[in-house]
Tab-separated table of C-alpha atoms and ligand atoms in Angstrom:
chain	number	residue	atom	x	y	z
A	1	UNK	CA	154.993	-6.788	-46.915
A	2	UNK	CA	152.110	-9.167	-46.463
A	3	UNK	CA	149.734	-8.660	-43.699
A	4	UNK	CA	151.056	-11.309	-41.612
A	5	UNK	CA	154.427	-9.705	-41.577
A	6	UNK	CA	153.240	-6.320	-40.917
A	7	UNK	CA	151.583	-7.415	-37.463
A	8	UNK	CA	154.339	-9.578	-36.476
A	9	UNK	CA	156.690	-6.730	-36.982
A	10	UNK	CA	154.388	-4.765	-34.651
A	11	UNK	CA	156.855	-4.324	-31.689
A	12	UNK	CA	157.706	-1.090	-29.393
A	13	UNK	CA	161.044	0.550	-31.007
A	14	UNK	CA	162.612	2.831	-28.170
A	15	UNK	CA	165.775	3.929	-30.166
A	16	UNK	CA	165.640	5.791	-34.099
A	17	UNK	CA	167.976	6.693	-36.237
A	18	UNK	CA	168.393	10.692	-37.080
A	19	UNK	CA	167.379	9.736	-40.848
A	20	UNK	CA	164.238	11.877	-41.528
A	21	UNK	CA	160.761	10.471	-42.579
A	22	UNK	CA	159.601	11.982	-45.960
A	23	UNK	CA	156.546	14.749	-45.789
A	24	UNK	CA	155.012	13.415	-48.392
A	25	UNK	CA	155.035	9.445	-46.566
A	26	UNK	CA	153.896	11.002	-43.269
A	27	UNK	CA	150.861	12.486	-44.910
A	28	UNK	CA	149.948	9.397	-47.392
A	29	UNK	CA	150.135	7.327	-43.335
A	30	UNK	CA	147.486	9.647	-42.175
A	31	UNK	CA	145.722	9.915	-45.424
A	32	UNK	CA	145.203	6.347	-45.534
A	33	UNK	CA	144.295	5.778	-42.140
A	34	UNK	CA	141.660	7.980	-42.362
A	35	UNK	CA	139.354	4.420	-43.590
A	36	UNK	CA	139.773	3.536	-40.086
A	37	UNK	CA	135.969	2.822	-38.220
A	38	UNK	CA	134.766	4.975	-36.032
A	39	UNK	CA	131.301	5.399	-34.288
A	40	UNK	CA	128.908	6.785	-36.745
A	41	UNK	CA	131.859	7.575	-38.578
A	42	UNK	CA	132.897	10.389	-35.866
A	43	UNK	CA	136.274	11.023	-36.584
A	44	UNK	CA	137.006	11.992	-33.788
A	45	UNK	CA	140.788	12.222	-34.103
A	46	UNK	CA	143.175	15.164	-35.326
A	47	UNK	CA	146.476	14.128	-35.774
A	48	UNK	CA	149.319	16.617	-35.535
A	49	UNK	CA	153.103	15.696	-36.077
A	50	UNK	CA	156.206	17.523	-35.080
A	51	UNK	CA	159.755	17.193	-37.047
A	52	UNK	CA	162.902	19.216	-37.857
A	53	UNK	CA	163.141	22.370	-35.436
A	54	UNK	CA	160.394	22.075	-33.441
A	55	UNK	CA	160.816	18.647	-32.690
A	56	UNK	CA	164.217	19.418	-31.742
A	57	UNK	CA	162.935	22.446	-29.298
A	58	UNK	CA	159.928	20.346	-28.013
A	59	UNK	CA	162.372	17.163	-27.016
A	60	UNK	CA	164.854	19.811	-25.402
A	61	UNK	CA	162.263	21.126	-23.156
A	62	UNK	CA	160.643	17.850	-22.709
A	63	UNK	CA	164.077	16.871	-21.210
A	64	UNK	CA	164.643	19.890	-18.796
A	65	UNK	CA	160.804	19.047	-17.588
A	66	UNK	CA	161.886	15.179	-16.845
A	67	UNK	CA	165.430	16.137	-15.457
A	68	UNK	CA	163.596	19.212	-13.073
A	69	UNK	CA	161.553	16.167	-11.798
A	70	UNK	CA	158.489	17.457	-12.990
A	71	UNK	CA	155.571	15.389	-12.628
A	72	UNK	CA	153.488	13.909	-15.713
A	73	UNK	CA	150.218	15.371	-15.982
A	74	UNK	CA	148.695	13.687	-19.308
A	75	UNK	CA	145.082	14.911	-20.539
A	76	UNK	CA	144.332	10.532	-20.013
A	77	UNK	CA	145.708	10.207	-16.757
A	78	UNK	CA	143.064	9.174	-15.150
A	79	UNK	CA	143.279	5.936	-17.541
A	80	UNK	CA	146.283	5.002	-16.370
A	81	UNK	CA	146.423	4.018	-12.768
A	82	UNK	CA	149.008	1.658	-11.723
A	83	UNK	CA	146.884	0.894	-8.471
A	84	UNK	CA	144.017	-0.852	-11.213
A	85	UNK	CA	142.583	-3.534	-9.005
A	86	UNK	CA	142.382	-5.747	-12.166
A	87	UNK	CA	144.520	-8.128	-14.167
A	88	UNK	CA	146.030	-5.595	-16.421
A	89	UNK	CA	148.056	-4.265	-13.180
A	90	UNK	CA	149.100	-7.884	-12.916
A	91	UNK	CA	150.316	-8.208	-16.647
A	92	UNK	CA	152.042	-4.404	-16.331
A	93	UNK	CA	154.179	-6.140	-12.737
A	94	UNK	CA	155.278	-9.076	-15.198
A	95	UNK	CA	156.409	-6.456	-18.339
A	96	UNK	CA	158.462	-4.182	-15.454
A	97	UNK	CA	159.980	-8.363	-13.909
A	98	UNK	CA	160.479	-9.360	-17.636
A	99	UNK	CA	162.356	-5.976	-18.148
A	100	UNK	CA	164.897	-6.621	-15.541
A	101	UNK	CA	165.091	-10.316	-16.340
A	102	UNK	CA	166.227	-9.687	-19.578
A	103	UNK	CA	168.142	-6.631	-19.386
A	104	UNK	CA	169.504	-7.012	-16.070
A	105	UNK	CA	171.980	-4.094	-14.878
A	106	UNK	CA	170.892	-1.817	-18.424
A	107	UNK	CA	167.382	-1.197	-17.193
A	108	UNK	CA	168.314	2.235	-17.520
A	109	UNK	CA	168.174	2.178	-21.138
A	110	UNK	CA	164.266	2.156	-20.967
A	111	UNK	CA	163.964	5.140	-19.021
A	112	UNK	CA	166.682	7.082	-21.179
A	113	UNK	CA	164.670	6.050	-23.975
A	114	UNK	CA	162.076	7.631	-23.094
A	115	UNK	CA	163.975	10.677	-21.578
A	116	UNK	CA	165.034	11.308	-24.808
A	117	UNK	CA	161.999	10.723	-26.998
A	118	UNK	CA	163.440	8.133	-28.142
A	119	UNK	CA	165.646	9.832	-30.666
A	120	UNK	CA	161.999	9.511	-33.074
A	121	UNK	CA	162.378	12.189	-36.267
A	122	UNK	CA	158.693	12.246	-36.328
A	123	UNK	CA	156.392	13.002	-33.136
A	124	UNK	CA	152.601	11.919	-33.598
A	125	UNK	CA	150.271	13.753	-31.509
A	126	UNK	CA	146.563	12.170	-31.853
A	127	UNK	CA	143.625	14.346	-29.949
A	128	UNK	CA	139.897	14.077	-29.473
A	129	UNK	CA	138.088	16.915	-27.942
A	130	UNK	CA	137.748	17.494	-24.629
A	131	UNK	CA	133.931	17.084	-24.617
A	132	UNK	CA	134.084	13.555	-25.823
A	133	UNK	CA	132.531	10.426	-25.211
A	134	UNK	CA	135.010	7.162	-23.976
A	135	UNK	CA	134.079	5.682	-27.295
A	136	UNK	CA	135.961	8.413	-28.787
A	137	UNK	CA	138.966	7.245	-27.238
A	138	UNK	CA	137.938	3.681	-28.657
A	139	UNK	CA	138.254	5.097	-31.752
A	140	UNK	CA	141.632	7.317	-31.179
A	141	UNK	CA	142.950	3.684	-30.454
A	142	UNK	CA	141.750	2.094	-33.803
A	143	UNK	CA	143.243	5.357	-35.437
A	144	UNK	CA	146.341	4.907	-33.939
A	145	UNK	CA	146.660	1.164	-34.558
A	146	UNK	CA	145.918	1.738	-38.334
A	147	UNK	CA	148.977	4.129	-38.225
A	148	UNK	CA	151.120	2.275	-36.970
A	149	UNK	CA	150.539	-0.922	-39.265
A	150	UNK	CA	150.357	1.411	-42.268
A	151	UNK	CA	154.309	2.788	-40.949
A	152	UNK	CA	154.656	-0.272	-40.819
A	153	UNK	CA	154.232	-1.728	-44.024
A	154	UNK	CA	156.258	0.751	-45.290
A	155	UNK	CA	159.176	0.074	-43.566
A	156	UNK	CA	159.544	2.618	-40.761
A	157	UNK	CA	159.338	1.522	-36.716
A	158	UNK	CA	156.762	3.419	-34.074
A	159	UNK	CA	156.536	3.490	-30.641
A	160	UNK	CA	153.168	4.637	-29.260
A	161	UNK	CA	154.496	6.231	-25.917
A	162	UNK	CA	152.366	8.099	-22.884
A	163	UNK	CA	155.595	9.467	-21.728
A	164	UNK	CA	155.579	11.862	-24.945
A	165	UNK	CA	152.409	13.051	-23.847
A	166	UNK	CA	153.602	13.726	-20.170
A	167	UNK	CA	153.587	17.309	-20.125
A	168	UNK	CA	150.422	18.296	-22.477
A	169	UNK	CA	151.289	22.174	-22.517
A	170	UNK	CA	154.434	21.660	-23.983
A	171	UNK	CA	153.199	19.526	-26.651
A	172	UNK	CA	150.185	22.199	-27.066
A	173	UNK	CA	152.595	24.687	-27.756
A	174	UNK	CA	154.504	22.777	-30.401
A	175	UNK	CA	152.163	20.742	-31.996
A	176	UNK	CA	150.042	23.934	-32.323
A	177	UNK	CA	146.601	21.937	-30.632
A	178	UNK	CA	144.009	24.131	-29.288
A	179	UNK	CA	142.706	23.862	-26.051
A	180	UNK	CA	139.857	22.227	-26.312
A	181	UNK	CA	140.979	19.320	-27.472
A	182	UNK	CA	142.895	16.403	-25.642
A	183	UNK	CA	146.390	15.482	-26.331
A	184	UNK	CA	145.404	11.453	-26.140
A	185	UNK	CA	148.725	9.540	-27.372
A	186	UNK	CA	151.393	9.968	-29.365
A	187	UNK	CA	153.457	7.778	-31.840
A	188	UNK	CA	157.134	8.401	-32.614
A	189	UNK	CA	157.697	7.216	-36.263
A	190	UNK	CA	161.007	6.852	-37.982
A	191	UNK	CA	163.569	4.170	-39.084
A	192	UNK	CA	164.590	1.692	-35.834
A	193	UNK	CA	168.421	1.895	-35.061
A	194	UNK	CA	168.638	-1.842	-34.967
A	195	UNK	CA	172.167	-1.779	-33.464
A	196	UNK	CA	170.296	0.052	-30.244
A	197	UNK	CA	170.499	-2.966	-27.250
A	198	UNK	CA	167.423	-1.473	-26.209
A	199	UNK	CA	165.792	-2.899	-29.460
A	200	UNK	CA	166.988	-5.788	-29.117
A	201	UNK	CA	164.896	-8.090	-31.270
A	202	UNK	CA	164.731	-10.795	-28.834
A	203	UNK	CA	163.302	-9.111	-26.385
A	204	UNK	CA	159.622	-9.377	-26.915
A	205	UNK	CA	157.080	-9.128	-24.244
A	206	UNK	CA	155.098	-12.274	-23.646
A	207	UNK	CA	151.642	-12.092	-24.335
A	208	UNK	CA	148.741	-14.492	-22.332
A	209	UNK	CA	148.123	-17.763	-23.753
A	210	UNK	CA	144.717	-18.029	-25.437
A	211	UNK	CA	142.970	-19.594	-22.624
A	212	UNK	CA	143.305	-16.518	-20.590
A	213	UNK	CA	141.548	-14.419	-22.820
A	214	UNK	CA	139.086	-15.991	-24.726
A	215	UNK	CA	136.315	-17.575	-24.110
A	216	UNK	CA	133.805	-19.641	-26.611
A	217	UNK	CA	130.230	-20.714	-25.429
A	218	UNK	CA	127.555	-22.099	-27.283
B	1	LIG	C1	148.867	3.263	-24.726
B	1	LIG	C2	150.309	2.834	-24.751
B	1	LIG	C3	151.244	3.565	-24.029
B	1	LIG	C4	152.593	3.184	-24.035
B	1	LIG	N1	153.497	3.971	-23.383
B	1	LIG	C5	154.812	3.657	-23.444
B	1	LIG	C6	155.774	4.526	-22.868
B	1	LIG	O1	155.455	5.586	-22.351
B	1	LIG	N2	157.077	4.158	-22.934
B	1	LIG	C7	157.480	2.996	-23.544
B	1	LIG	O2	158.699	2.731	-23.559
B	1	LIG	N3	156.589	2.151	-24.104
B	1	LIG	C8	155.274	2.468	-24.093
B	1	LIG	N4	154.344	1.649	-24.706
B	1	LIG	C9	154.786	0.421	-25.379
B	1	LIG	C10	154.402	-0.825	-24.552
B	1	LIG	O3	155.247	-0.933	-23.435
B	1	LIG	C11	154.494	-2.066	-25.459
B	1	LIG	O4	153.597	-1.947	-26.532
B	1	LIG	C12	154.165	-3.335	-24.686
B	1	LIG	O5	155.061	-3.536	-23.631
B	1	LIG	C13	154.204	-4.562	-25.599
B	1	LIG	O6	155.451	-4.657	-26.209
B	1	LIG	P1	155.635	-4.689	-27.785
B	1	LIG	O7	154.726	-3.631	-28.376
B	1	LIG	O8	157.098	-4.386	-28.029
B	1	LIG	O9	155.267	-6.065	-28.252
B	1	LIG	C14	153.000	2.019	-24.734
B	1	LIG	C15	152.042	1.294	-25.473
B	1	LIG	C16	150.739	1.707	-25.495
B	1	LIG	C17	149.743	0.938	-26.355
């Protein structure tokens, strides 16, 4: 794929297939993303990725957590506030009225999605330590972008989901991440079931013209 196409394709998959993601891919992803920037080329990131059993035992559990009504406790909650005083709480109102514009009485598909991990054969758990500085998690976020274009460009779908970093212990335990680091985001990587109506391919969140972004002086 060209560049162009890769980015375009850049969209949130919430339904896989069961086919499995090759070892060998999944590591030459993480290899390559490794030329991401970071400061003072930190690093800061590990990146640890669940499949076969485990990710079958993890999304099991994850389920009896959601369906006990157990409340999300992730290691970056206190970035995500839905009470932000700022635009970005505006633009997160229009996603959830866009949601129900489009898919009306199936709404419920998003939160099943995400009940269910999505169905993704591959989990991607990205940490920074504890001790960090926030430009660590500037550079989790580059990390995780590179990922996701490289998957990509090789023809698999991601979704980079907080709700599969909802209940940290359970992904500690799993993922095998010690505790002093911070289970930041994950990515769920595998091949999009395009037949899923939650996918559907029309259904692309609008983004905010130029103007309300940008700004040139000189
Ligand atoms: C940090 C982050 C967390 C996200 N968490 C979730 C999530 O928990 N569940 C979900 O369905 N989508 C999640 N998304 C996907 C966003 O909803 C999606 O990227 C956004 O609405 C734009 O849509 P698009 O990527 O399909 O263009 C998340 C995206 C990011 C970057």
């Amino acid at each position: 794929m060209n560049f162009e196409d890769v980015y375009t394709h850049e969209h949130a998959t919430r339904k896989f297939l069961s086919r499995k993601v090759s070892e060998k891919l999944l590591a030459r992803l993480i290899q390559d993303a490794q030329n991401s920037p970071s400061l003072l080329n930190s690093q800061p990131w590990h990146v640890y990725a669940v499949m076969g059993d485990a990710r079958i035992n993890l999304c099991r559990e994850y389920e009896a957590l959601v369906r006990a009504g157990k409340h999300p406790q992730e290691d970056f909650a206190a970035m995500l506030s839905l009470h932000w005083d700022t635009f970005p709480s505006q633009n997160m109102v229009n996603f959830g009225a866009s949601q129900s514009y489009f898919f009306r009485d199936k709404l419920s598909l998003f939160t099943q999605a995400n009940d269910t991990m999505f169905n993704a054969p591959v989990l991607v758990y990205l940490t920074i330590p504890k001790a960090s500085p926030a430009w660590s998690i500037f550079d989790l976020g580059i990390f995780a972008q590179s990922l996701m274009l490289l998957a990509i460009n090789k023809g698999l779908a991601v979704i980079p989901a907080h709700s599969l970093v909802a209940y940290p212990e359970l992904v500690r335990k799993y993922a095998q991440i010690p505790d002093n680091e911070s289970v930041g985001m994950a990515i769920g990587i595998g091949y999009a079931d395009c037949k899923a109506e939650v996918n559907a391919d029309k259904y692309i969140p609008k983004r905010l013209p130029l103007r309300s972004v940008y700004r040139l002086s000189k």
